[in-house]
PDB file of C-alpha atoms in Angstrom:
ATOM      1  CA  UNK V 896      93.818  80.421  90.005  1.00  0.00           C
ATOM      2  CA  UNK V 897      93.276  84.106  90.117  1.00  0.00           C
ATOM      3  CA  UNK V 898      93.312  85.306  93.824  1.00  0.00           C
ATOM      4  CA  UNK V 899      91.701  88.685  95.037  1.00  0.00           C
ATOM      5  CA  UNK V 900      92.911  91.414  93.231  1.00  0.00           C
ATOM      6  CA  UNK V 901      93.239  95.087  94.989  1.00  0.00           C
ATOM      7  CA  UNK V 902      93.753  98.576  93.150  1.00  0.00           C
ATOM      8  CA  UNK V 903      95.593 100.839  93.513  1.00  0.00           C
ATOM      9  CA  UNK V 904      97.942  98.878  95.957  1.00  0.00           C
ATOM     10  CA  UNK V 905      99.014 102.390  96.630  1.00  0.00           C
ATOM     11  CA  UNK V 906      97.221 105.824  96.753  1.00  0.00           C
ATOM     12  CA  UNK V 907      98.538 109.057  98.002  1.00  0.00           C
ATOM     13  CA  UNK V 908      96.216 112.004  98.474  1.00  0.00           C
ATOM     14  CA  UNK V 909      95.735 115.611  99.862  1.00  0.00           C
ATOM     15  CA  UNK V 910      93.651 115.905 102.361  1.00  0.00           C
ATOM     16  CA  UNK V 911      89.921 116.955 101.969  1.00  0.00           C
ATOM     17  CA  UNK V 912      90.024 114.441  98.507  1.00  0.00           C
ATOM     18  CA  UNK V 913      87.853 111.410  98.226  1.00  0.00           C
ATOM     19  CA  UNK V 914      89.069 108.555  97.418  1.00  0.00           C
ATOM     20  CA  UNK V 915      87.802 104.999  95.442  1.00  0.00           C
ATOM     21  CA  UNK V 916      89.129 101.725  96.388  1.00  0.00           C
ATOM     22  CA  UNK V 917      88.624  98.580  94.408  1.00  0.00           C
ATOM     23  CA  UNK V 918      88.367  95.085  95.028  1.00  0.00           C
ATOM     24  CA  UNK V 919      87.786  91.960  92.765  1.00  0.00           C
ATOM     25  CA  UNK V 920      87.258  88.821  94.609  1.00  0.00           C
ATOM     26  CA  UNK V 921      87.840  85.441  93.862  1.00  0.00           C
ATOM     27  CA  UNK V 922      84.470  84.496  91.195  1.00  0.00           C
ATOM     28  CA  UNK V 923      81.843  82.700  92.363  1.00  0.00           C
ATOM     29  CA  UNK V 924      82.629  84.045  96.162  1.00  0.00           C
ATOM     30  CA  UNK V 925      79.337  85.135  97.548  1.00  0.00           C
ATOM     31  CA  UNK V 926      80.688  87.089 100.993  1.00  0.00           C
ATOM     32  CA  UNK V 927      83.471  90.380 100.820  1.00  0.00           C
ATOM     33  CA  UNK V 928      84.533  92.021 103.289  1.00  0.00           C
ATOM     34  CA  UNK V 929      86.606  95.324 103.891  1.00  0.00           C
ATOM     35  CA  UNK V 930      88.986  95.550 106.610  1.00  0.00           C
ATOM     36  CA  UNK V 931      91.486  98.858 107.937  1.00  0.00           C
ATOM     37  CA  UNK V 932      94.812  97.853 108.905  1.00  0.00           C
ATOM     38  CA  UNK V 933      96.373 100.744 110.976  1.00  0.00           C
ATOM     39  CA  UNK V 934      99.932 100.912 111.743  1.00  0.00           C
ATOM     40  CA  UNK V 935     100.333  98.536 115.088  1.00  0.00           C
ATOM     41  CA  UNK V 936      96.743  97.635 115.360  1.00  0.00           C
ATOM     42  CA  UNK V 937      94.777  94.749 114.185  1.00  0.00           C
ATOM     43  CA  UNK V 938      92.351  94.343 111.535  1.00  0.00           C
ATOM     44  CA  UNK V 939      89.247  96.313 111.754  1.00  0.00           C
ATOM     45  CA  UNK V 940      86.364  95.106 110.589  1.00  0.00           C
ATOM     46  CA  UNK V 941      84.399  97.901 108.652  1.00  0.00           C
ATOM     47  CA  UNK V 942      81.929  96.180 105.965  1.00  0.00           C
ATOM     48  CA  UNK V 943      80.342  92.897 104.574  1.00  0.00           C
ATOM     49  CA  UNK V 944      78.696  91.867 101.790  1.00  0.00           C
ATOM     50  CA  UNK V 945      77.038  88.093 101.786  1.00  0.00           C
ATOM     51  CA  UNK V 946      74.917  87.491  98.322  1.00  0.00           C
ATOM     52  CA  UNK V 947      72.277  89.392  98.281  1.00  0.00           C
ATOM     53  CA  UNK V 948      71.479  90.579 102.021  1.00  0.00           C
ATOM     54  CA  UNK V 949      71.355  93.975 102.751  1.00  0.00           C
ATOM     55  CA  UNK V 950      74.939  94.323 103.904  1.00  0.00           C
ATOM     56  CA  UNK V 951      76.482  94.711 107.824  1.00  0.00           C
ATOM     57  CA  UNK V 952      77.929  98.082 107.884  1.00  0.00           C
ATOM     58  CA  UNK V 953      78.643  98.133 111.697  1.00  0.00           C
ATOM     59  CA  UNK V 954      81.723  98.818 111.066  1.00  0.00           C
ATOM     60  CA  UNK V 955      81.687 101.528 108.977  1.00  0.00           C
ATOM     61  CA  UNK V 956      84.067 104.498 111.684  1.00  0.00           C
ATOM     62  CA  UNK V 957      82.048 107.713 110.140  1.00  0.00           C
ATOM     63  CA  UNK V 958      79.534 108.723 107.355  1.00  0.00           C
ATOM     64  CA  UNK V 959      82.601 109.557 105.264  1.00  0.00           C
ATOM     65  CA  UNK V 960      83.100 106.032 104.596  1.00  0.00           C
ATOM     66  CA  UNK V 961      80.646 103.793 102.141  1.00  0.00           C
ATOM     67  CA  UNK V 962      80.673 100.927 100.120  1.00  0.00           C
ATOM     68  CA  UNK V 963      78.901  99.161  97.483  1.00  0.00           C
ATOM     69  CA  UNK V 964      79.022  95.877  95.605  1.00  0.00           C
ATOM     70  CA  UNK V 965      77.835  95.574  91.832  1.00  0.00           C
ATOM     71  CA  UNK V 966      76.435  92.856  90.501  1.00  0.00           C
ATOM     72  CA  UNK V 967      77.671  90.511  93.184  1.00  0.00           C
ATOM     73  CA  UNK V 968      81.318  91.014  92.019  1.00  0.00           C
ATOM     74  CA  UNK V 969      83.451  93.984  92.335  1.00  0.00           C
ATOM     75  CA  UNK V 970      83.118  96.226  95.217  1.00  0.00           C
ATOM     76  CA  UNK V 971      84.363  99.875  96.053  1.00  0.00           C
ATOM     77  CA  UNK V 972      85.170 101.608  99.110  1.00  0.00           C
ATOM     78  CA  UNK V 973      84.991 104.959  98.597  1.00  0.00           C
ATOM     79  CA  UNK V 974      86.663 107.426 101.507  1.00  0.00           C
ATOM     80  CA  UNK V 975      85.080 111.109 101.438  1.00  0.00           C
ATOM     81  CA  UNK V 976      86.751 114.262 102.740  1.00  0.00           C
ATOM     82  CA  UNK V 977      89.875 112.216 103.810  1.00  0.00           C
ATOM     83  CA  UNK V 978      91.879 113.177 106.996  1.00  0.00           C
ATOM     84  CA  UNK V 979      94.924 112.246 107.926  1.00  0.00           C
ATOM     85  CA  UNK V 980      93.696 109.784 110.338  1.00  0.00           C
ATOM     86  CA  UNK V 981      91.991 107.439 107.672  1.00  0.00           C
ATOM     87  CA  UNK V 982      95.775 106.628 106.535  1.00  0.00           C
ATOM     88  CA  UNK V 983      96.312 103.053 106.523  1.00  0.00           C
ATOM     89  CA  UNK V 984      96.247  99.424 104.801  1.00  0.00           C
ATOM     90  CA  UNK V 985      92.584  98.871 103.405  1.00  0.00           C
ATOM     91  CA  UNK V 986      92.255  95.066 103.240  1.00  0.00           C
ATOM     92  CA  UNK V 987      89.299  93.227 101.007  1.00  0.00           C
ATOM     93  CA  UNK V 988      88.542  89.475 101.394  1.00  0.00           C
ATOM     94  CA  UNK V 989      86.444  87.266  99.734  1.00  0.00           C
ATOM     95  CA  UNK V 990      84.670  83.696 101.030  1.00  0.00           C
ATOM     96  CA  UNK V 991      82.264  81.069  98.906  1.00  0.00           C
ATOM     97  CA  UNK V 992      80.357  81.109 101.982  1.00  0.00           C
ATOM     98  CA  UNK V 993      79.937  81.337 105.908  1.00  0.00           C
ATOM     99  CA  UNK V 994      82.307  79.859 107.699  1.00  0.00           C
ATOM    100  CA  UNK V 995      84.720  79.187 105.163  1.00  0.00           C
ATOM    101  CA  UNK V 996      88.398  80.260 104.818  1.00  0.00           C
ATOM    102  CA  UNK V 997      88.836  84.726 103.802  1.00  0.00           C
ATOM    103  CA  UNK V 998      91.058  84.734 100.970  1.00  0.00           C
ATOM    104  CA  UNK V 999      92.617  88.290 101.188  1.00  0.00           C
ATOM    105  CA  UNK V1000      94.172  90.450  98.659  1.00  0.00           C
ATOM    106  CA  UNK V1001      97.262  92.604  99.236  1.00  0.00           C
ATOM    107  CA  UNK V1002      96.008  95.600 100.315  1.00  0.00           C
ATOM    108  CA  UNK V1003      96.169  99.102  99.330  1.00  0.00           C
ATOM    109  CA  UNK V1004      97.796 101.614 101.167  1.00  0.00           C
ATOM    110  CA  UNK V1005      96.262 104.992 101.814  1.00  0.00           C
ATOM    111  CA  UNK V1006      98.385 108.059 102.802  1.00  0.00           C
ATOM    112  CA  UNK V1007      96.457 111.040 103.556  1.00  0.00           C
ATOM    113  CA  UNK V1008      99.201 114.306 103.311  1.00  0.00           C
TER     114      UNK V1008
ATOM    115  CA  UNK U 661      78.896  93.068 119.429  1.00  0.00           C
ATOM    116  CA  UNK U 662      82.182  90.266 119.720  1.00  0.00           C
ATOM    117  CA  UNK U 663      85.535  91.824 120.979  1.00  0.00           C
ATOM    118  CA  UNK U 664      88.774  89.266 120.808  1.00  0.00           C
ATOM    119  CA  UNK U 665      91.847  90.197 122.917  1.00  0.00           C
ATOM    120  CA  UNK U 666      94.819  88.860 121.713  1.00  0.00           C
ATOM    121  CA  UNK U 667      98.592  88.327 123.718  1.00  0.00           C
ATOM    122  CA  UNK U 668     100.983  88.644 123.634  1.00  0.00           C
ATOM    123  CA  UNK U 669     101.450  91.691 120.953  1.00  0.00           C
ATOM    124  CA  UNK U 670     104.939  90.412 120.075  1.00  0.00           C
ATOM    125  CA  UNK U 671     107.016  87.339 121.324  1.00  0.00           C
ATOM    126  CA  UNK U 672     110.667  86.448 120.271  1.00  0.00           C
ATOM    127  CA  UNK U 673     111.335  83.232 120.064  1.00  0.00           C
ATOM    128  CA  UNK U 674     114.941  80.700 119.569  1.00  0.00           C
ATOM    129  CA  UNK U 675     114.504  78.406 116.372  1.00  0.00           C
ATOM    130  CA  UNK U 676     113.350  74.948 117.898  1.00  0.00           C
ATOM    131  CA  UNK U 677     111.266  76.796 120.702  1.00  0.00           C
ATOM    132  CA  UNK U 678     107.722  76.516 121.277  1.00  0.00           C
ATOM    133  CA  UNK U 679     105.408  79.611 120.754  1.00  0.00           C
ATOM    134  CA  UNK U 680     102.094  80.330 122.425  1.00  0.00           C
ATOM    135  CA  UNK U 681      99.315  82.923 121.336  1.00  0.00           C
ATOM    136  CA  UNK U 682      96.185  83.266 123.351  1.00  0.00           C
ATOM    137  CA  UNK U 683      93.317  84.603 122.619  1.00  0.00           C
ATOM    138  CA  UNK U 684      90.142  85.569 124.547  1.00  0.00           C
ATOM    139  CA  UNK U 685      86.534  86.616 122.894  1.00  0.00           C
ATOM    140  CA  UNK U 686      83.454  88.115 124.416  1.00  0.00           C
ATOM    141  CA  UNK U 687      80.207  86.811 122.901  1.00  0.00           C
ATOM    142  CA  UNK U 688      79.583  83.517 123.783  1.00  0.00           C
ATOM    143  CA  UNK U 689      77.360  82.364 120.971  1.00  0.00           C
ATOM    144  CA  UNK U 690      80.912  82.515 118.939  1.00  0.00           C
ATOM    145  CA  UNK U 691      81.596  79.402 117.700  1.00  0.00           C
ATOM    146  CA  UNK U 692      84.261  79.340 114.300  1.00  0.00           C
ATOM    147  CA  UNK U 693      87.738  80.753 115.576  1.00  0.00           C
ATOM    148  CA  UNK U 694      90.265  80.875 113.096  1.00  0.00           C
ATOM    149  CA  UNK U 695      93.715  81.950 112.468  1.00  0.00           C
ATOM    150  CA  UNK U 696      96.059  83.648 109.962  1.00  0.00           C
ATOM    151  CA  UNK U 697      99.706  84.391 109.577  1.00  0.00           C
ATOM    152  CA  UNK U 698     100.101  87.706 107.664  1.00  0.00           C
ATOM    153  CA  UNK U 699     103.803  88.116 106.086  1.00  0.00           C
ATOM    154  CA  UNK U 700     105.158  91.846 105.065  1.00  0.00           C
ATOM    155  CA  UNK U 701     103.938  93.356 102.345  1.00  0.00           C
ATOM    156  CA  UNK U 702     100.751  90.696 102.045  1.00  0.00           C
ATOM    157  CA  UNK U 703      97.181  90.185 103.162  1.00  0.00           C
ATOM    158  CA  UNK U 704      96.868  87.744 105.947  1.00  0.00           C
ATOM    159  CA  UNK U 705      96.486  83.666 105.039  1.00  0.00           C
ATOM    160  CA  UNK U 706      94.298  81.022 107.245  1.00  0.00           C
ATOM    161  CA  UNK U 707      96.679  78.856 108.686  1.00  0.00           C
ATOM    162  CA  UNK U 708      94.473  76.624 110.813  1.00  0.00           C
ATOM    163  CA  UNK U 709      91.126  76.840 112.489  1.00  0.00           C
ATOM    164  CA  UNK U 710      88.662  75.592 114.701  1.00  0.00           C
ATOM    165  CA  UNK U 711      84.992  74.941 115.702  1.00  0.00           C
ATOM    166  CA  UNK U 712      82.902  74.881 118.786  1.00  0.00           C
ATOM    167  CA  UNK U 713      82.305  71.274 118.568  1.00  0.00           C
ATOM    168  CA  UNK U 714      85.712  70.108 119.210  1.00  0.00           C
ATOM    169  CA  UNK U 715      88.401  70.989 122.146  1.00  0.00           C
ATOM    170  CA  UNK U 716      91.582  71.135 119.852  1.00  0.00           C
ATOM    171  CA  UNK U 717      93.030  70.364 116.389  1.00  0.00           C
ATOM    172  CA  UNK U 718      96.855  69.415 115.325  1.00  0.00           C
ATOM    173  CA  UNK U 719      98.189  70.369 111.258  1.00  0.00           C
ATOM    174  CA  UNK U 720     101.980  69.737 111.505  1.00  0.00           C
ATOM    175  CA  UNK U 721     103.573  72.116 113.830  1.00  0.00           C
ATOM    176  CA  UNK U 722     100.722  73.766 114.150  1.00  0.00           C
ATOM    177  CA  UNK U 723      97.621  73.058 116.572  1.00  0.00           C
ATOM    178  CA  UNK U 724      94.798  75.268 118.585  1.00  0.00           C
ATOM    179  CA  UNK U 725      92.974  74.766 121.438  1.00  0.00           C
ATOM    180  CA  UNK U 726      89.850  75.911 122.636  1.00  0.00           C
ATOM    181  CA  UNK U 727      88.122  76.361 126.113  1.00  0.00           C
ATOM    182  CA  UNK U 728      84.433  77.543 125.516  1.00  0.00           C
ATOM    183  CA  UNK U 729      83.518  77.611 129.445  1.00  0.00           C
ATOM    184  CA  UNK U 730      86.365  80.465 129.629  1.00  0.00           C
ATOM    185  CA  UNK U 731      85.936  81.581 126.323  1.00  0.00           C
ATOM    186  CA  UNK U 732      89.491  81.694 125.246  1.00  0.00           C
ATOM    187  CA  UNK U 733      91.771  80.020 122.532  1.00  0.00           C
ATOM    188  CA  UNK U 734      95.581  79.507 121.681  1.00  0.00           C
ATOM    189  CA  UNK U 735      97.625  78.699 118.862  1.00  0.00           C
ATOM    190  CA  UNK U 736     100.739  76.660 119.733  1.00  0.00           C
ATOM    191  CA  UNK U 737     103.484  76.378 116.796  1.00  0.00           C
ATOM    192  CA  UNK U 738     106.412  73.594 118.035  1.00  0.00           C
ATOM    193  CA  UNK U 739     109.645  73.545 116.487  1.00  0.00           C
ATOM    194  CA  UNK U 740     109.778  77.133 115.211  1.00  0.00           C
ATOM    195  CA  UNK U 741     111.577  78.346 112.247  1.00  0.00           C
ATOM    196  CA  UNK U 742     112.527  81.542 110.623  1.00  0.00           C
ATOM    197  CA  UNK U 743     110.195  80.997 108.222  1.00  0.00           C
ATOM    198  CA  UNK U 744     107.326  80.973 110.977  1.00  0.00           C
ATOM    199  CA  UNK U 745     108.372  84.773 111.520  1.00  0.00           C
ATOM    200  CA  UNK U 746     105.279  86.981 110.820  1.00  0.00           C
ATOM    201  CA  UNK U 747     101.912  88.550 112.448  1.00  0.00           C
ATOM    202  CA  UNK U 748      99.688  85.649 113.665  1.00  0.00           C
ATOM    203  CA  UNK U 749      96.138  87.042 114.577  1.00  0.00           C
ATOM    204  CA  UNK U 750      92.920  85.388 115.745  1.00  0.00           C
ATOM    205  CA  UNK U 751      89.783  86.020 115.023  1.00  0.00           C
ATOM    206  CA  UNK U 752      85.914  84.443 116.094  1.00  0.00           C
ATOM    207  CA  UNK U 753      82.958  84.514 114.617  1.00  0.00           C
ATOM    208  CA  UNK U 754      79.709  83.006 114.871  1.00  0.00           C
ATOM    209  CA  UNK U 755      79.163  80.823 111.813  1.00  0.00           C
ATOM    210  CA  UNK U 756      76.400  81.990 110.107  1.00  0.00           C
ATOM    211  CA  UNK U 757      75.052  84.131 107.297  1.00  0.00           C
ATOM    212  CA  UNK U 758      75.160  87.592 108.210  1.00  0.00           C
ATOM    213  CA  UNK U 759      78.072  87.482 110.577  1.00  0.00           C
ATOM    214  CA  UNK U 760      81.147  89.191 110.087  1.00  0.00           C
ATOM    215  CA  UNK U 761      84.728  87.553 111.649  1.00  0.00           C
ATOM    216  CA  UNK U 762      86.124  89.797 114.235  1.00  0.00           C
ATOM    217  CA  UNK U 763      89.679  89.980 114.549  1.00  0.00           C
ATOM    218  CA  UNK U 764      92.338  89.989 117.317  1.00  0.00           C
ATOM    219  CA  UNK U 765      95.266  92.837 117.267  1.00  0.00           C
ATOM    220  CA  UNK U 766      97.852  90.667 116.327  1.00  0.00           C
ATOM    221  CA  UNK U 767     100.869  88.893 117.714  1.00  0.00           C
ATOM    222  CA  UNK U 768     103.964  89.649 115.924  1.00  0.00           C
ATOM    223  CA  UNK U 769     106.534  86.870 115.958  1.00  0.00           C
ATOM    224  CA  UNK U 770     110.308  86.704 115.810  1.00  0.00           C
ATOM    225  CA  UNK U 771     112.332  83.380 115.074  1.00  0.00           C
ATOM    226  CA  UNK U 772     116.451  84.149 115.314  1.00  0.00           C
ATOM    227  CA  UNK U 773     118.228  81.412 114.514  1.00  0.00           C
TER     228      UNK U 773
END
């Protein structure tokens, strides 16, 4: 079946630009959640959606960064004012519920010129 | 908030070696650690994980252990191939609604044949 599906899988963009990421996870998957994948580092967690809950933004590295998740599908990350520093592989994942396996998509890569 | 360490960052290996990745986490009231191999190019995929409620668990060449009184975990892959090249990371959570998985920085191995 269809697995989670990431767009653009590349973006370039001048810096100062927003930005929209998109990410369709597997259907009937009630958590999401965004991770940044910087060159050499790990994945960092930055925001999750589970059903209906308000969602855990802890992550979130500056008020430049949001998200939101329609209709308990689709979700965008959208990047504000972008500086060079938010280049990197954004990362979406999708679960049928707590505790079970992330299924991630491919990624999109962000470079900020 | 839960912090993993994970080490070594990379590890060459001989095909037919073992491999060992460890893992330590901070919050103790973590109890789902899983982990995921992530190839070049794609998101990361579980590859085997683990609850609190048992000590280790065994899938092929593949098995993790876990020591809750230290708080730390390892994968151990036997037999390695070229095919087993890739990032491994590890990642803990505490499985419930609400919770987001924390990840590790990643462990990337090489397999020369």
């Amino acid at each position: 079946g269809a697995g989670v599906s990431q767009s653009p899988s590349n973006k370039v963009t001048e810096k100062g630009k927003d930005v929209e990421l998109r990410c369709d996870p597997i259907s009937g998957h009630t958590a999401l959640y965004w991770y940044r994948q910087s060159l050499g580092q790990g994945l960092e967690f930055l925001i999750y959606f589970q059903g209906n809950s308000a969602p855990d933004k802890s992550g979130l590295p500056s008020d430049r960064f949001s998200a939101e998740r329609t209709g308990g599908s689709v979700s965008t990350l959208t990047i504000q004012r972008t500086q060079q520093e938010d280049s990197a592989v954004y990362l979406c994942a999708s679960s049928s519920r707590q505790g079970s396996p992330l299924h991630f998509g491919n990624g999109t890569r962000l470079t900020v010129t | 908030g839960e912090n993993v360490e994970q080490h070594p960052s990379t590890l060459s290996v001989q095909e037919g070696d073992s491999a060992v990745i460890k893992c330590t986490y901070s919050d103790s009231a973590s109890n789902y650690f899983p982990w995921y191999k992530q190839e070049l190019g794609k998101g990361p995929q579980l590859i085997i994980d683990i609850r609190s409620n048992v000590g280790e668990k065994k899938d092929q060449r593949i098995a993790v252990t876990l020591n809750k009184t230290a708080k730390h975990f390892s994968l151990h892959i036997t037999e390695t191939q070229p095919e087993d090249s890739a990032v491994y990371f590890c990642a803990a959570s505490i499985d419930q609604a609400g919770t987001a998985l924390i990840f590790g920085k990643g462990t990337t191995l090489s397999v020369s044949s």
